[in-house]
Amino acid sequence: DAGITQSPRHKVTETGTPVTLRCHQTENHRYMYWYRQDPGHGLRLIHYSYGVKDTDKGEVSDGYSVSRSKTEDFLLTLESATSSQTSVYFCAISERGQAVVDEQYFGPGTRLTVT
Amino acid sequence: SQQGEEDPQALSIQEGENATMNCSYKTSINNLQWYRQNSGRGLVHLILIRSNEREKHSGRLRVTLDTSKKSSSLLITASRAADTASYFCATDGTGGGADGLTFGKGTHLIIQP
């Protein structure tokens, strides 16, 4: 998986609790992305980062925040988890992501269940 | 909103046959990419075709792009059981900015032994 790890790989949490997912890369790529994958929706972009401390919203950002304090780490936080955020979350990286988006490399995913 | 839409949603063929999947999209693009996802795994990049290209090959994969029809096709020749997976097309836009990729919902391909 191209030097990308995600932690945890599985998590069950209760409604209303905060949850943080971590993506770590060893490729030194500038661009990092968080997607969620749900049946019938494919992958949808939550947030992305184009550098340290530089982030922006994607298509489905409500209820999520992100932070990138180091090139290699991109954190996704669910501030108060809801059942609608039960999903599989994927982190991805790419070398170029502005104007033209290069091929992206994906992590193994985190399966999150909110009860 | 979904930019790419794959067709068919599911496809089952015999090993050794060719598999063709189609993708349609709505807005202008810089490039179109195809990814494969095996069950329970992350996506793997297969091939990228730029908007000024019409056809591209990689091993048993052949991708075509018709920007006038806003469509692409992925052909897998001489299919193998290991090709069983979901296949997604993904597009970027020409509006600039790091918007990531917009993915379709995928075609689930099953290769029968």
PDB file of C-alpha atoms in Angstrom:
ATOM      1  CA  ASP A   1       0.000   0.000   0.000  1.00  0.00           C
ATOM      2  CA  ALA A   2       2.711   2.456  -1.058  1.00  0.00           C
ATOM      3  CA  GLY A   3       3.957   3.384   2.416  1.00  0.00           C
ATOM      4  CA  ILE A   4       0.599   4.469   3.801  1.00  0.00           C
ATOM      5  CA  THR A   5      -0.763   3.215   7.092  1.00  0.00           C
ATOM      6  CA  GLN A   6      -4.019   3.959   8.822  1.00  0.00           C
ATOM      7  CA  SER A   7      -4.862   3.519  12.472  1.00  0.00           C
ATOM      8  CA  PRO A   8      -6.910   2.113  13.926  1.00  0.00           C
ATOM      9  CA  ARG A   9      -8.029  -0.405  11.301  1.00  0.00           C
ATOM     10  CA  HIS A  10     -11.286  -1.099  13.070  1.00  0.00           C
ATOM     11  CA  LYS A  11     -13.150   0.919  15.667  1.00  0.00           C
ATOM     12  CA  VAL A  12     -16.525   0.708  17.350  1.00  0.00           C
ATOM     13  CA  THR A  13     -17.624   3.799  19.206  1.00  0.00           C
ATOM     14  CA  GLU A  14     -20.768   5.238  20.721  1.00  0.00           C
ATOM     15  CA  THR A  15     -22.845   8.101  19.398  1.00  0.00           C
ATOM     16  CA  GLY A  16     -21.643  11.453  20.689  1.00  0.00           C
ATOM     17  CA  THR A  17     -18.038  10.484  21.359  1.00  0.00           C
ATOM     18  CA  PRO A  18     -15.102  12.098  19.544  1.00  0.00           C
ATOM     19  CA  VAL A  19     -13.023   9.863  17.290  1.00  0.00           C
ATOM     20  CA  THR A  20      -9.665  10.507  15.621  1.00  0.00           C
ATOM     21  CA  LEU A  21      -8.341   8.495  12.710  1.00  0.00           C
ATOM     22  CA  ARG A  22      -4.713   8.708  11.720  1.00  0.00           C
ATOM     23  CA  CYS A  23      -3.055   8.446   8.329  1.00  0.00           C
ATOM     24  CA  HIS A  24       0.713   8.134   8.135  1.00  0.00           C
ATOM     25  CA  GLN A  25       2.809   8.183   4.945  1.00  0.00           C
ATOM     26  CA  THR A  26       6.472   7.549   4.302  1.00  0.00           C
ATOM     27  CA  GLU A  27       6.442   8.792   0.682  1.00  0.00           C
ATOM     28  CA  ASN A  28       6.853  12.513   1.417  1.00  0.00           C
ATOM     29  CA  HIS A  29       3.933  13.318  -0.873  1.00  0.00           C
ATOM     30  CA  ARG A  30       2.539  16.804  -0.580  1.00  0.00           C
ATOM     31  CA  TYR A  31      -1.160  16.018  -1.014  1.00  0.00           C
ATOM     32  CA  MET A  32      -3.205  13.906   1.383  1.00  0.00           C
ATOM     33  CA  TYR A  33      -6.914  13.089   1.269  1.00  0.00           C
ATOM     34  CA  TRP A  34      -9.607  11.540   3.402  1.00  0.00           C
ATOM     35  CA  TYR A  35     -12.468   9.712   1.694  1.00  0.00           C
ATOM     36  CA  ARG A  36     -15.388   7.735   2.995  1.00  0.00           C
ATOM     37  CA  GLN A  37     -16.843   4.756   1.164  1.00  0.00           C
ATOM     38  CA  ASP A  38     -20.454   3.738   1.577  1.00  0.00           C
ATOM     39  CA  PRO A  39     -22.593   1.235  -0.345  1.00  0.00           C
ATOM     40  CA  GLY A  40     -24.345   2.954  -3.212  1.00  0.00           C
ATOM     41  CA  HIS A  41     -22.188   6.081  -2.993  1.00  0.00           C
ATOM     42  CA  GLY A  42     -18.721   5.027  -4.001  1.00  0.00           C
ATOM     43  CA  LEU A  43     -15.925   7.148  -2.526  1.00  0.00           C
ATOM     44  CA  ARG A  44     -16.592  10.695  -1.440  1.00  0.00           C
ATOM     45  CA  LEU A  45     -13.998  13.266  -0.468  1.00  0.00           C
ATOM     46  CA  ILE A  46     -14.189  14.577   3.098  1.00  0.00           C
ATOM     47  CA  HIS A  47     -11.153  16.844   3.428  1.00  0.00           C
ATOM     48  CA  TYR A  48      -7.783  17.181   1.800  1.00  0.00           C
ATOM     49  CA  SER A  49      -4.431  18.788   2.545  1.00  0.00           C
ATOM     50  CA  TYR A  50      -1.999  20.469   0.175  1.00  0.00           C
ATOM     51  CA  GLY A  51       0.761  20.992   2.711  1.00  0.00           C
ATOM     52  CA  VAL A  52       1.547  21.267   6.402  1.00  0.00           C
ATOM     53  CA  LYS A  53      -1.275  23.197   8.069  1.00  0.00           C
ATOM     54  CA  ASP A  54      -2.945  23.696   4.661  1.00  0.00           C
ATOM     55  CA  THR A  55      -6.300  21.949   4.435  1.00  0.00           C
ATOM     56  CA  ASP A  56      -9.606  22.388   2.666  1.00  0.00           C
ATOM     57  CA  LYS A  57     -13.082  20.890   2.601  1.00  0.00           C
ATOM     58  CA  GLY A  58     -14.340  18.241   0.254  1.00  0.00           C
ATOM     59  CA  GLU A  59     -17.811  17.144  -0.744  1.00  0.00           C
ATOM     60  CA  VAL A  60     -18.942  15.728   2.626  1.00  0.00           C
ATOM     61  CA  SER A  61     -17.043  17.690   5.278  1.00  0.00           C
ATOM     62  CA  ASP A  62     -19.849  18.420   7.775  1.00  0.00           C
ATOM     63  CA  GLY A  63     -19.119  16.825  11.149  1.00  0.00           C
ATOM     64  CA  TYR A  64     -15.433  16.276  10.351  1.00  0.00           C
ATOM     65  CA  SER A  65     -12.268  18.244  10.995  1.00  0.00           C
ATOM     66  CA  VAL A  66      -8.679  17.558   9.971  1.00  0.00           C
ATOM     67  CA  SER A  67      -5.196  18.570  10.965  1.00  0.00           C
ATOM     68  CA  ARG A  68      -1.771  18.210   9.418  1.00  0.00           C
ATOM     69  CA  SER A  69       1.081  19.306  11.643  1.00  0.00           C
ATOM     70  CA  LYS A  70       3.715  17.206   9.840  1.00  0.00           C
ATOM     71  CA  THR A  71       4.120  16.184   6.211  1.00  0.00           C
ATOM     72  CA  GLU A  72       3.699  12.523   7.075  1.00  0.00           C
ATOM     73  CA  ASP A  73       0.578  12.672   9.253  1.00  0.00           C
ATOM     74  CA  PHE A  74      -3.012  13.621   8.417  1.00  0.00           C
ATOM     75  CA  LEU A  75      -5.606  13.289  11.155  1.00  0.00           C
ATOM     76  CA  LEU A  76      -9.365  13.052  10.690  1.00  0.00           C
ATOM     77  CA  THR A  77     -11.546  13.877  13.688  1.00  0.00           C
ATOM     78  CA  LEU A  78     -15.219  13.180  14.107  1.00  0.00           C
ATOM     79  CA  GLU A  79     -16.091  15.766  16.690  1.00  0.00           C
ATOM     80  CA  SER A  80     -19.243  14.012  17.924  1.00  0.00           C
ATOM     81  CA  ALA A  81     -19.779  10.722  16.140  1.00  0.00           C
ATOM     82  CA  THR A  82     -23.204   9.922  14.704  1.00  0.00           C
ATOM     83  CA  SER A  83     -24.583   6.698  13.243  1.00  0.00           C
ATOM     84  CA  SER A  84     -24.515   8.279   9.761  1.00  0.00           C
ATOM     85  CA  GLN A  85     -20.723   8.375  10.042  1.00  0.00           C
ATOM     86  CA  THR A  86     -20.525   4.597  10.168  1.00  0.00           C
ATOM     87  CA  SER A  87     -18.398   3.929   7.112  1.00  0.00           C
ATOM     88  CA  VAL A  88     -15.062   2.793   5.774  1.00  0.00           C
ATOM     89  CA  TYR A  89     -12.548   5.633   5.725  1.00  0.00           C
ATOM     90  CA  PHE A  90      -9.656   5.743   3.289  1.00  0.00           C
ATOM     91  CA  CYS A  91      -6.635   7.966   3.284  1.00  0.00           C
ATOM     92  CA  ALA A  92      -4.864   8.682   0.002  1.00  0.00           C
ATOM     93  CA  ILE A  93      -1.768  10.564  -1.090  1.00  0.00           C
ATOM     94  CA  SER A  94      -0.518  12.025  -4.339  1.00  0.00           C
ATOM     95  CA  GLU A  95       2.454  14.037  -5.563  1.00  0.00           C
ATOM     96  CA  ARG A  96       0.379  16.505  -7.523  1.00  0.00           C
ATOM     97  CA  GLY A  97      -3.126  17.566  -6.652  1.00  0.00           C
ATOM     98  CA  GLN A  98      -3.492  21.122  -7.837  1.00  0.00           C
ATOM     99  CA  ALA A  99      -4.947  21.883 -11.269  1.00  0.00           C
ATOM    100  CA  VAL A 100      -4.064  18.330 -12.302  1.00  0.00           C
ATOM    101  CA  VAL A 101      -4.468  15.408  -9.942  1.00  0.00           C
ATOM    102  CA  ASP A 102      -1.983  12.581 -10.364  1.00  0.00           C
ATOM    103  CA  GLU A 103      -2.593   8.983  -9.467  1.00  0.00           C
ATOM    104  CA  GLN A 104      -3.472   8.539  -5.835  1.00  0.00           C
ATOM    105  CA  TYR A 105      -2.180   5.838  -3.520  1.00  0.00           C
ATOM    106  CA  PHE A 106      -4.575   4.526  -0.939  1.00  0.00           C
ATOM    107  CA  GLY A 107      -4.185   3.208   2.564  1.00  0.00           C
ATOM    108  CA  PRO A 108      -5.843  -0.024   3.731  1.00  0.00           C
ATOM    109  CA  GLY A 109      -8.861   1.731   5.256  1.00  0.00           C
ATOM    110  CA  THR A 110     -10.437   2.095   8.684  1.00  0.00           C
ATOM    111  CA  ARG A 111     -13.799   0.486   9.346  1.00  0.00           C
ATOM    112  CA  LEU A 112     -15.706   2.683  11.803  1.00  0.00           C
ATOM    113  CA  THR A 113     -18.960   1.652  13.429  1.00  0.00           C
ATOM    114  CA  VAL A 114     -20.930   4.168  15.468  1.00  0.00           C
ATOM    115  CA  THR A 115     -23.543   2.537  17.717  1.00  0.00           C
TER     116      THR A 115
ATOM    117  CA  SER B   1     -21.971  15.136  -6.632  1.00  0.00           C
ATOM    118  CA  GLN B   2     -20.877  12.032  -8.543  1.00  0.00           C
ATOM    119  CA  GLN B   3     -18.823  12.923 -11.578  1.00  0.00           C
ATOM    120  CA  GLY B   4     -18.180   9.473 -13.017  1.00  0.00           C
ATOM    121  CA  GLU B   5     -20.750   6.738 -13.419  1.00  0.00           C
ATOM    122  CA  GLU B   6     -19.712   3.212 -14.305  1.00  0.00           C
ATOM    123  CA  ASP B   7     -21.745   0.829 -16.369  1.00  0.00           C
ATOM    124  CA  PRO B   8     -22.645  -1.928 -15.784  1.00  0.00           C
ATOM    125  CA  GLN B   9     -22.934  -2.001 -12.002  1.00  0.00           C
ATOM    126  CA  ALA B  10     -22.109  -5.709 -12.022  1.00  0.00           C
ATOM    127  CA  LEU B  11     -20.575  -8.032 -14.592  1.00  0.00           C
ATOM    128  CA  SER B  12     -20.013 -11.774 -14.451  1.00  0.00           C
ATOM    129  CA  ILE B  13     -17.973 -13.547 -17.150  1.00  0.00           C
ATOM    130  CA  GLN B  14     -16.043 -16.755 -17.679  1.00  0.00           C
ATOM    131  CA  GLU B  15     -12.305 -16.900 -17.139  1.00  0.00           C
ATOM    132  CA  GLY B  16     -10.478 -16.158 -20.366  1.00  0.00           C
ATOM    133  CA  GLU B  17     -13.167 -13.860 -21.735  1.00  0.00           C
ATOM    134  CA  ASN B  18     -12.734 -10.120 -22.124  1.00  0.00           C
ATOM    135  CA  ALA B  19     -14.422  -7.701 -19.728  1.00  0.00           C
ATOM    136  CA  THR B  20     -15.501  -4.209 -20.737  1.00  0.00           C
ATOM    137  CA  MET B  21     -16.599  -1.513 -18.333  1.00  0.00           C
ATOM    138  CA  ASN B  22     -17.756   1.962 -19.225  1.00  0.00           C
ATOM    139  CA  CYS B  23     -17.591   5.281 -17.441  1.00  0.00           C
ATOM    140  CA  SER B  24     -19.450   8.484 -18.189  1.00  0.00           C
ATOM    141  CA  TYR B  25     -18.732  11.851 -16.637  1.00  0.00           C
ATOM    142  CA  LYS B  26     -20.274  15.281 -16.702  1.00  0.00           C
ATOM    143  CA  THR B  27     -17.705  18.094 -16.776  1.00  0.00           C
ATOM    144  CA  SER B  28     -14.403  18.823 -18.477  1.00  0.00           C
ATOM    145  CA  ILE B  29     -11.439  16.901 -17.129  1.00  0.00           C
ATOM    146  CA  ASN B  30      -7.654  16.979 -17.132  1.00  0.00           C
ATOM    147  CA  ASN B  31      -7.376  13.244 -16.820  1.00  0.00           C
ATOM    148  CA  LEU B  32      -9.375  10.118 -16.066  1.00  0.00           C
ATOM    149  CA  GLN B  33      -8.128   7.272 -13.941  1.00  0.00           C
ATOM    150  CA  TRP B  34      -9.188   3.704 -13.290  1.00  0.00           C
ATOM    151  CA  TYR B  35      -8.768   1.965  -9.950  1.00  0.00           C
ATOM    152  CA  ARG B  36      -9.331  -1.576  -8.729  1.00  0.00           C
ATOM    153  CA  GLN B  37     -10.525  -2.546  -5.269  1.00  0.00           C
ATOM    154  CA  ASN B  38     -10.384  -6.075  -3.984  1.00  0.00           C
ATOM    155  CA  SER B  39     -12.841  -6.957  -1.246  1.00  0.00           C
ATOM    156  CA  GLY B  40     -11.878  -5.378   2.072  1.00  0.00           C
ATOM    157  CA  ARG B  41      -8.849  -3.598   0.650  1.00  0.00           C
ATOM    158  CA  GLY B  42      -7.861  -0.106  -0.430  1.00  0.00           C
ATOM    159  CA  LEU B  43      -7.997   1.089  -4.009  1.00  0.00           C
ATOM    160  CA  VAL B  44      -5.132   0.384  -6.363  1.00  0.00           C
ATOM    161  CA  HIS B  45      -4.331   2.669  -9.274  1.00  0.00           C
ATOM    162  CA  LEU B  46      -4.485   0.917 -12.639  1.00  0.00           C
ATOM    163  CA  ILE B  47      -4.079   3.474 -15.368  1.00  0.00           C
ATOM    164  CA  LEU B  48      -4.344   7.210 -16.065  1.00  0.00           C
ATOM    165  CA  ILE B  49      -5.347   8.678 -19.412  1.00  0.00           C
ATOM    166  CA  ARG B  50      -4.993  12.375 -20.107  1.00  0.00           C
ATOM    167  CA  SER B  51      -7.637  14.441 -21.832  1.00  0.00           C
ATOM    168  CA  ASN B  52      -5.515  14.760 -24.989  1.00  0.00           C
ATOM    169  CA  GLU B  53      -5.084  10.982 -25.283  1.00  0.00           C
ATOM    170  CA  ARG B  54      -7.580   8.658 -26.936  1.00  0.00           C
ATOM    171  CA  GLU B  55      -6.257   5.233 -26.021  1.00  0.00           C
ATOM    172  CA  LYS B  56      -3.767   3.754 -23.600  1.00  0.00           C
ATOM    173  CA  HIS B  57      -2.523   0.242 -22.897  1.00  0.00           C
ATOM    174  CA  SER B  58      -1.001  -1.361 -19.846  1.00  0.00           C
ATOM    175  CA  GLY B  59      -0.478  -5.105 -19.940  1.00  0.00           C
ATOM    176  CA  ARG B  60      -3.924  -6.691 -20.361  1.00  0.00           C
ATOM    177  CA  LEU B  61      -5.659  -3.343 -19.832  1.00  0.00           C
ATOM    178  CA  ARG B  62      -6.847  -1.052 -22.591  1.00  0.00           C
ATOM    179  CA  VAL B  63      -8.469   2.282 -21.809  1.00  0.00           C
ATOM    180  CA  THR B  64     -10.162   4.574 -24.280  1.00  0.00           C
ATOM    181  CA  LEU B  65     -11.311   8.131 -23.753  1.00  0.00           C
ATOM    182  CA  ASP B  66     -13.830  10.068 -25.820  1.00  0.00           C
ATOM    183  CA  THR B  67     -13.966  13.611 -24.513  1.00  0.00           C
ATOM    184  CA  SER B  68     -16.668  14.611 -27.003  1.00  0.00           C
ATOM    185  CA  LYS B  69     -18.973  12.007 -25.458  1.00  0.00           C
ATOM    186  CA  LYS B  70     -17.512  12.409 -21.963  1.00  0.00           C
ATOM    187  CA  SER B  71     -16.981   8.681 -21.709  1.00  0.00           C
ATOM    188  CA  SER B  72     -14.255   6.122 -21.143  1.00  0.00           C
ATOM    189  CA  SER B  73     -14.019   2.371 -21.328  1.00  0.00           C
ATOM    190  CA  LEU B  74     -11.778  -0.139 -19.592  1.00  0.00           C
ATOM    191  CA  LEU B  75     -11.128  -3.430 -21.346  1.00  0.00           C
ATOM    192  CA  ILE B  76      -9.508  -6.327 -19.514  1.00  0.00           C
ATOM    193  CA  THR B  77      -8.425  -9.013 -21.939  1.00  0.00           C
ATOM    194  CA  ALA B  78      -8.051 -12.726 -21.180  1.00  0.00           C
ATOM    195  CA  SER B  79      -9.606 -12.348 -17.741  1.00  0.00           C
ATOM    196  CA  ARG B  80      -8.351 -14.324 -14.743  1.00  0.00           C
ATOM    197  CA  ALA B  81      -9.960 -15.240 -11.441  1.00  0.00           C
ATOM    198  CA  ALA B  82      -7.642 -12.720  -9.755  1.00  0.00           C
ATOM    199  CA  ASP B  83      -9.330  -9.929 -11.747  1.00  0.00           C
ATOM    200  CA  THR B  84     -12.440 -10.363  -9.599  1.00  0.00           C
ATOM    201  CA  ALA B  85     -12.807  -6.967  -7.930  1.00  0.00           C
ATOM    202  CA  SER B  86     -14.645  -3.666  -8.114  1.00  0.00           C
ATOM    203  CA  TYR B  87     -13.437  -1.170 -10.691  1.00  0.00           C
ATOM    204  CA  PHE B  88     -13.829   2.575 -10.344  1.00  0.00           C
ATOM    205  CA  CYS B  89     -13.277   5.435 -12.694  1.00  0.00           C
ATOM    206  CA  ALA B  90     -12.174   8.754 -11.227  1.00  0.00           C
ATOM    207  CA  THR B  91     -11.869  12.196 -12.716  1.00  0.00           C
ATOM    208  CA  ASP B  92     -10.342  15.469 -11.746  1.00  0.00           C
ATOM    209  CA  GLY B  93     -11.722  18.766 -12.951  1.00  0.00           C
ATOM    210  CA  THR B  94     -10.310  21.616 -14.939  1.00  0.00           C
ATOM    211  CA  GLY B  95     -11.386  24.233 -12.410  1.00  0.00           C
ATOM    212  CA  GLY B  96      -8.027  24.163 -10.646  1.00  0.00           C
ATOM    213  CA  GLY B  97      -7.392  23.680  -6.944  1.00  0.00           C
ATOM    214  CA  ALA B  98      -6.642  20.534  -5.055  1.00  0.00           C
ATOM    215  CA  ASP B  99     -10.107  19.030  -5.217  1.00  0.00           C
ATOM    216  CA  GLY B 100      -8.995  15.456  -5.216  1.00  0.00           C
ATOM    217  CA  LEU B 101     -10.695  12.965  -7.465  1.00  0.00           C
ATOM    218  CA  THR B 102     -14.374  12.323  -8.002  1.00  0.00           C
ATOM    219  CA  PHE B 103     -15.164   8.627  -8.103  1.00  0.00           C
ATOM    220  CA  GLY B 104     -18.003   6.691  -9.652  1.00  0.00           C
ATOM    221  CA  LYS B 105     -19.881   3.998  -7.789  1.00  0.00           C
ATOM    222  CA  GLY B 106     -17.967   1.198  -9.444  1.00  0.00           C
ATOM    223  CA  THR B 107     -18.472  -1.942 -11.494  1.00  0.00           C
ATOM    224  CA  HIS B 108     -18.290  -5.200  -9.594  1.00  0.00           C
ATOM    225  CA  LEU B 109     -16.581  -7.757 -11.821  1.00  0.00           C
ATOM    226  CA  ILE B 110     -16.793 -11.471 -11.106  1.00  0.00           C
ATOM    227  CA  ILE B 111     -14.660 -13.908 -13.074  1.00  0.00           C
ATOM    228  CA  GLN B 112     -16.125 -17.409 -13.036  1.00  0.00           C
ATOM    229  CA  PRO B 113     -13.514 -20.210 -13.148  1.00  0.00           C
TER     230      PRO B 113
END
